[in-house]
Short mmCIF file of C-alpha atoms in Angstrom, two decimals:
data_model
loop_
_atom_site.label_atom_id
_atom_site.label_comp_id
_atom_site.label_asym_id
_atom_site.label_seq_id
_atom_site.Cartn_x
_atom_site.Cartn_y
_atom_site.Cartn_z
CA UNK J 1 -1.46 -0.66 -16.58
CA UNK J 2 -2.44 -2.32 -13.31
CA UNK J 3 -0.80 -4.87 -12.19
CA UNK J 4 -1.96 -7.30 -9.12
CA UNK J 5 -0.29 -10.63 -8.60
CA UNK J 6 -0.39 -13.05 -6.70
CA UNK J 7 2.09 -15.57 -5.58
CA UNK J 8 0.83 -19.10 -6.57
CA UNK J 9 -0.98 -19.68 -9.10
CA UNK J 10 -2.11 -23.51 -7.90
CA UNK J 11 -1.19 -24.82 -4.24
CA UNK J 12 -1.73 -28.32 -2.88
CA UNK J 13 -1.71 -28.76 0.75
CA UNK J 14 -2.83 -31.03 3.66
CA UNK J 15 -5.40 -30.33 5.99
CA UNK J 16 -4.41 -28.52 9.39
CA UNK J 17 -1.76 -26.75 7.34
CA UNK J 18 -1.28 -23.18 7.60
CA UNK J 19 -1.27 -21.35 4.46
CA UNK J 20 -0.10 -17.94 2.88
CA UNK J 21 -1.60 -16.27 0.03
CA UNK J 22 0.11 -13.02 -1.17
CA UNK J 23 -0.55 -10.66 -3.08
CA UNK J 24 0.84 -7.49 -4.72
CA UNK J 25 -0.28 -4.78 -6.60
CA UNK J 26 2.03 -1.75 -8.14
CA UNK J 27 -0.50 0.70 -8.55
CA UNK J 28 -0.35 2.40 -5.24
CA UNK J 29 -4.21 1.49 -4.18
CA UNK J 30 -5.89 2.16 -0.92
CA UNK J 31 -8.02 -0.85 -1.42
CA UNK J 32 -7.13 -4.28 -1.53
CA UNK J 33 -9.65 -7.74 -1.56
CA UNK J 34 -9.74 -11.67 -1.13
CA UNK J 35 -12.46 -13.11 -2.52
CA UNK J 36 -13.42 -16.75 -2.88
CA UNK J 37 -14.78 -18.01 -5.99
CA UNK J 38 -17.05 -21.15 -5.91
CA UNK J 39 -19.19 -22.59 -8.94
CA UNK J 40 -22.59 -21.33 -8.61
CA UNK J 41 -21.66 -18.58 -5.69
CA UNK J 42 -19.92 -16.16 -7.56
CA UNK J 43 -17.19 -14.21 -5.70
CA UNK J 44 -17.40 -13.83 -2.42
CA UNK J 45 -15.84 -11.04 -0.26
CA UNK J 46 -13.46 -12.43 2.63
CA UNK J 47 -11.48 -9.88 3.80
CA UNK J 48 -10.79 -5.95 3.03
CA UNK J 49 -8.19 -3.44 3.71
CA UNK J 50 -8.78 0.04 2.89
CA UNK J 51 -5.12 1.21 4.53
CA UNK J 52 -1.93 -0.58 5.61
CA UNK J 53 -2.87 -2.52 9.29
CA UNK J 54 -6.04 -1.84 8.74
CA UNK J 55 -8.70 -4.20 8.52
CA UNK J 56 -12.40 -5.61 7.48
CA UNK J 57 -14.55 -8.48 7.40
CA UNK J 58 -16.45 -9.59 4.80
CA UNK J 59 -18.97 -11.68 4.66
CA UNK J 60 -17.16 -15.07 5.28
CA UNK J 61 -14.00 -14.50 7.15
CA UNK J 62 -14.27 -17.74 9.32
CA UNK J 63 -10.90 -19.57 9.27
CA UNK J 64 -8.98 -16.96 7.57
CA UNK J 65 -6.79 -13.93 8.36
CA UNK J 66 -5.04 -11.00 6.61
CA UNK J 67 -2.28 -8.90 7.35
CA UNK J 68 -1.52 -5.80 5.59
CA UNK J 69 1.94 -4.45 6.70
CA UNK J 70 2.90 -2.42 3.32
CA UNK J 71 0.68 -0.48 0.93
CA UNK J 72 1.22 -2.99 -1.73
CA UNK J 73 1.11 -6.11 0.16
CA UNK J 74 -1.75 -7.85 1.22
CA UNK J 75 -1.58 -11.58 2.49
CA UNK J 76 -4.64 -14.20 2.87
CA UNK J 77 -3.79 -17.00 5.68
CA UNK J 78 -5.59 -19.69 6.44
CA UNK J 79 -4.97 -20.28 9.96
CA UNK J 80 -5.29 -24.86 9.62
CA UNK J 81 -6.34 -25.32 6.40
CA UNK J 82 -9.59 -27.47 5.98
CA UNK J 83 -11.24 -29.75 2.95
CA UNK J 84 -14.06 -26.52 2.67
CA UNK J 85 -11.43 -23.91 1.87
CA UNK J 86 -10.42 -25.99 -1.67
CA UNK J 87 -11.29 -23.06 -4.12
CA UNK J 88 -9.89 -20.26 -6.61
CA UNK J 89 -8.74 -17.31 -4.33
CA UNK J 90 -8.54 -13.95 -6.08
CA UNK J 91 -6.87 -10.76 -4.73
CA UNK J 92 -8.04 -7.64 -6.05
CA UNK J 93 -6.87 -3.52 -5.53
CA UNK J 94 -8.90 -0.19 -6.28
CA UNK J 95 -8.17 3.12 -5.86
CA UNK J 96 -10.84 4.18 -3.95
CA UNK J 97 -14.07 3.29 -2.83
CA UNK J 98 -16.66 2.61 -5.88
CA UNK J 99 -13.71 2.37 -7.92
CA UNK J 100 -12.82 -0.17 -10.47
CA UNK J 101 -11.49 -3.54 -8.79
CA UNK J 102 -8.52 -5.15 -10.62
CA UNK J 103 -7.63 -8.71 -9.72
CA UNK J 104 -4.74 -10.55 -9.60
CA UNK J 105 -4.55 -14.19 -11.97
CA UNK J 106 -6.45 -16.53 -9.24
CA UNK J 107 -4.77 -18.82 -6.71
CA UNK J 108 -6.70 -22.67 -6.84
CA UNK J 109 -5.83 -23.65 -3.47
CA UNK J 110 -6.54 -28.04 -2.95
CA UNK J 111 -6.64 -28.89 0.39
CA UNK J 112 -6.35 -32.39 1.39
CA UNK B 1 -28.36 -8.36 4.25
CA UNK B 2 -27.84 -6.84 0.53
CA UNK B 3 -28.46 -10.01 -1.96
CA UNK B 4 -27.62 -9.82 -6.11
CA UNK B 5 -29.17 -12.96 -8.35
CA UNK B 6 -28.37 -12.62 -11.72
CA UNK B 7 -29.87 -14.94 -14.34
CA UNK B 8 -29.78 -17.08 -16.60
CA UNK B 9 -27.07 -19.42 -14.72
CA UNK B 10 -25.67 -20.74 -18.14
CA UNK B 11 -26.49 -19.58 -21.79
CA UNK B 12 -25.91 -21.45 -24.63
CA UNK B 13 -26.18 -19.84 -28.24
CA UNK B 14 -25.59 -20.01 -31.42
CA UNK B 15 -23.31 -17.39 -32.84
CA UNK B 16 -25.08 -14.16 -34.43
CA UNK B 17 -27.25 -14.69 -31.69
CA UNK B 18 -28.24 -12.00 -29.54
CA UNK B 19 -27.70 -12.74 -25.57
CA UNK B 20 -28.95 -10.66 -22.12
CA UNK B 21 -27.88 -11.46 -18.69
CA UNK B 22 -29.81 -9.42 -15.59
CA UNK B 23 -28.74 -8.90 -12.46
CA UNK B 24 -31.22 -7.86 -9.30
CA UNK B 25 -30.72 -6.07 -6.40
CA UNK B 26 -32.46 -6.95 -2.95
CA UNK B 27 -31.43 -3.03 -2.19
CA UNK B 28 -31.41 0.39 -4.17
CA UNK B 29 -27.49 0.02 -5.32
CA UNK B 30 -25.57 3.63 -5.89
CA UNK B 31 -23.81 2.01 -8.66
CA UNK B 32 -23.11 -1.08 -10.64
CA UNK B 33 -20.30 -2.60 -11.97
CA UNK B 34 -20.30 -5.09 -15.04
CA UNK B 35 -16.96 -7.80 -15.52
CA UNK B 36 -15.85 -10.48 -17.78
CA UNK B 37 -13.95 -13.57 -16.65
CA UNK B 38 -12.52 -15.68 -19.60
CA UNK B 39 -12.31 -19.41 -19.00
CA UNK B 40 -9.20 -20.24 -16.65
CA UNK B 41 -9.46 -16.29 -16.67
CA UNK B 42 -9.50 -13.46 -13.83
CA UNK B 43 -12.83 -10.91 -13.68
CA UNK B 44 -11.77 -7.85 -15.94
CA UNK B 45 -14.01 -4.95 -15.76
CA UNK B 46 -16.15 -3.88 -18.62
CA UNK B 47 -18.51 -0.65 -17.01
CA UNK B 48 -19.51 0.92 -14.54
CA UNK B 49 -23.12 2.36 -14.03
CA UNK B 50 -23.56 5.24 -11.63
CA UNK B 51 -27.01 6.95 -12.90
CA UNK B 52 -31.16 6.08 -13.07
CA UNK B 53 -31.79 4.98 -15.75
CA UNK B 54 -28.41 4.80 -17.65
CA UNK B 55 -27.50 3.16 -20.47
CA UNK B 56 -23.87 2.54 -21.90
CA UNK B 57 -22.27 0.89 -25.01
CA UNK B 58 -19.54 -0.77 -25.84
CA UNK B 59 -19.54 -2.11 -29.25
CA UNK B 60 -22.14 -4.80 -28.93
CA UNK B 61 -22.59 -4.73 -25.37
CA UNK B 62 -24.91 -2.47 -24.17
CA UNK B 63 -25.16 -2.11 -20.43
CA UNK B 64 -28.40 -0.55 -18.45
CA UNK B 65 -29.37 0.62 -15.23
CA UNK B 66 -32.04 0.59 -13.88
CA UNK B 67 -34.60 3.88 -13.34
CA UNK B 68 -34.89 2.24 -9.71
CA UNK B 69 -31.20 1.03 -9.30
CA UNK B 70 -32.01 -2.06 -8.23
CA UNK B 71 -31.73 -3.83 -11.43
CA UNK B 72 -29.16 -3.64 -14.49
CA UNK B 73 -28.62 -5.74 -17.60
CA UNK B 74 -26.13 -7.01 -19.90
CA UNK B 75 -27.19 -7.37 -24.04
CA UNK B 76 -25.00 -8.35 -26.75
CA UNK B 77 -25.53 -7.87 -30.33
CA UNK B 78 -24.58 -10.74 -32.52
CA UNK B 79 -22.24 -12.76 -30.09
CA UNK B 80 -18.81 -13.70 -31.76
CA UNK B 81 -16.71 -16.99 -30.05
CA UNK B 82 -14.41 -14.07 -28.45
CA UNK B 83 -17.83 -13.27 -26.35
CA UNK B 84 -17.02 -16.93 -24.40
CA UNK B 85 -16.65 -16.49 -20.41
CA UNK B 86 -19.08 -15.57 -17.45
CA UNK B 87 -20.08 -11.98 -16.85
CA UNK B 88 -20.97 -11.08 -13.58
CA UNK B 89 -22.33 -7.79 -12.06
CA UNK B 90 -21.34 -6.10 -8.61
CA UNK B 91 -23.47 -3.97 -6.77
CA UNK B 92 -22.98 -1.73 -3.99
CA UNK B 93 -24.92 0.94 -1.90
CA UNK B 94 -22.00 3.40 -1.53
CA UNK B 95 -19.99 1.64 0.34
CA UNK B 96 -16.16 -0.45 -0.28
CA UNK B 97 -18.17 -3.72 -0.64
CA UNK B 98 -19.31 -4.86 -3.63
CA UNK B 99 -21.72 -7.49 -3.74
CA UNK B 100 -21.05 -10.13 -6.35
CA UNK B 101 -24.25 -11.64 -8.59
CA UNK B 102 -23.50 -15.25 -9.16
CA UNK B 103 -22.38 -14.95 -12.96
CA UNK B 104 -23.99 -16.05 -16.00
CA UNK B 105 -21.84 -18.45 -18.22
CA UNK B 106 -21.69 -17.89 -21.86
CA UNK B 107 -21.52 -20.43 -23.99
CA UNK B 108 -21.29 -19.36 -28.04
CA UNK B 109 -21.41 -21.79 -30.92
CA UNK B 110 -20.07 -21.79 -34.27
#
């Protein structure tokens, strides 16, 4: 079985903070994914890594960054956190492209 | 750029009812992907659709595709409490990305 976690499940923190979002997956997957999940948007793609140090954006990577320095491993950080980026952050892996996306439980990030 | 709406928003029914979400592509999609997330839940897939015109089942969900592949929909048979949660499709045109539809919240009463 899959498994992708991630290492908060809530976070509260202040604005101009930075913040670190890991996540992990055990299932030896190329691909990894942060989404943001907002009521009434759906998920939307943030960042994607389809190797380790390598890199994408997605379609709203404004105030965030990733780093992807093992296979497993890929963190979310949110350079000085603001009020906009309060929402559920979810980390997903596949094995390839096209292939079935697992996610991780959620982080709800609050940002004060 | 590539856009997915998927209606209804919400859906409230009584249980036994039938219910059918559909989800709309702005491009021609190579395949489809169909999840579940439960309340306080994470998205867990359910199918995948790869073919015109394709239609799968699971149990009371039955899952189609399009004979365009721009379009795909979600039907279940006789919804049971367990059904609860917001199923959302993802599209993409052959690439990494997948392009989420906004969900459709299900709402079943006993």
């Amino acid at each position: 079985d899959v498994k992708v976690t991630q290492s908060s499940r809530y976070l509260v923190k202040r604005t101009g903070e930075k913040v670190f979002l890991e996540c992990v997956q055990d299932m030896d997957h190329e691909n990894m994914f942060w989404y943001r999940q907002d009521p009434g948007l759906g998920l939307r793609l943030i960042y994607f890594s389809y190797d380790v140090k390598m890199k994408e954006k997605g379609d709203i990577p404004e105030g965030y960054s990733v780093s992807r320095e093992k296979k497993e491993r890929f963190s979310l950080i949110l350079e000085s956190a603001s009020t906009n980026q309060t929402s559920m952050y979810l980390c997903a892996s596949s094995r390839g492209d096209g292939q079935t996306q697992y996610f991780g439980p959620g982080t709800r990030l609050l940002v004060l | 750029g590539q856009q997915v709406m998927q209606i209804p928003q919400y859906q409230h029914v009584q249980e036994g009812e039938d219910f059918t979400t559909y989800c709309n592509s702005s491009t021609t999609l190579s395949n489809i992907q169909w999840y579940k997330q439960r309340p306080g839940g994470h998205p867990v897939f359910l199918i995948q659709l790869v073919k015109s015109g394709e239609v799968k089942k699971q149990k009371r969900l039955t899952f189609q595709f399009g004979e365009a592949k721009k379009n795909s929909s979600l039907h279940i048979t006789a919804t049971q409490t367990t059904d609860v949660g917001t199923y959302f499709c993802a599209g993409t045109s052959g690439t990494y990305k997948y392009i989420f539809g906004t969900g459709t919240r299900l709402k079943v009463l006993a």
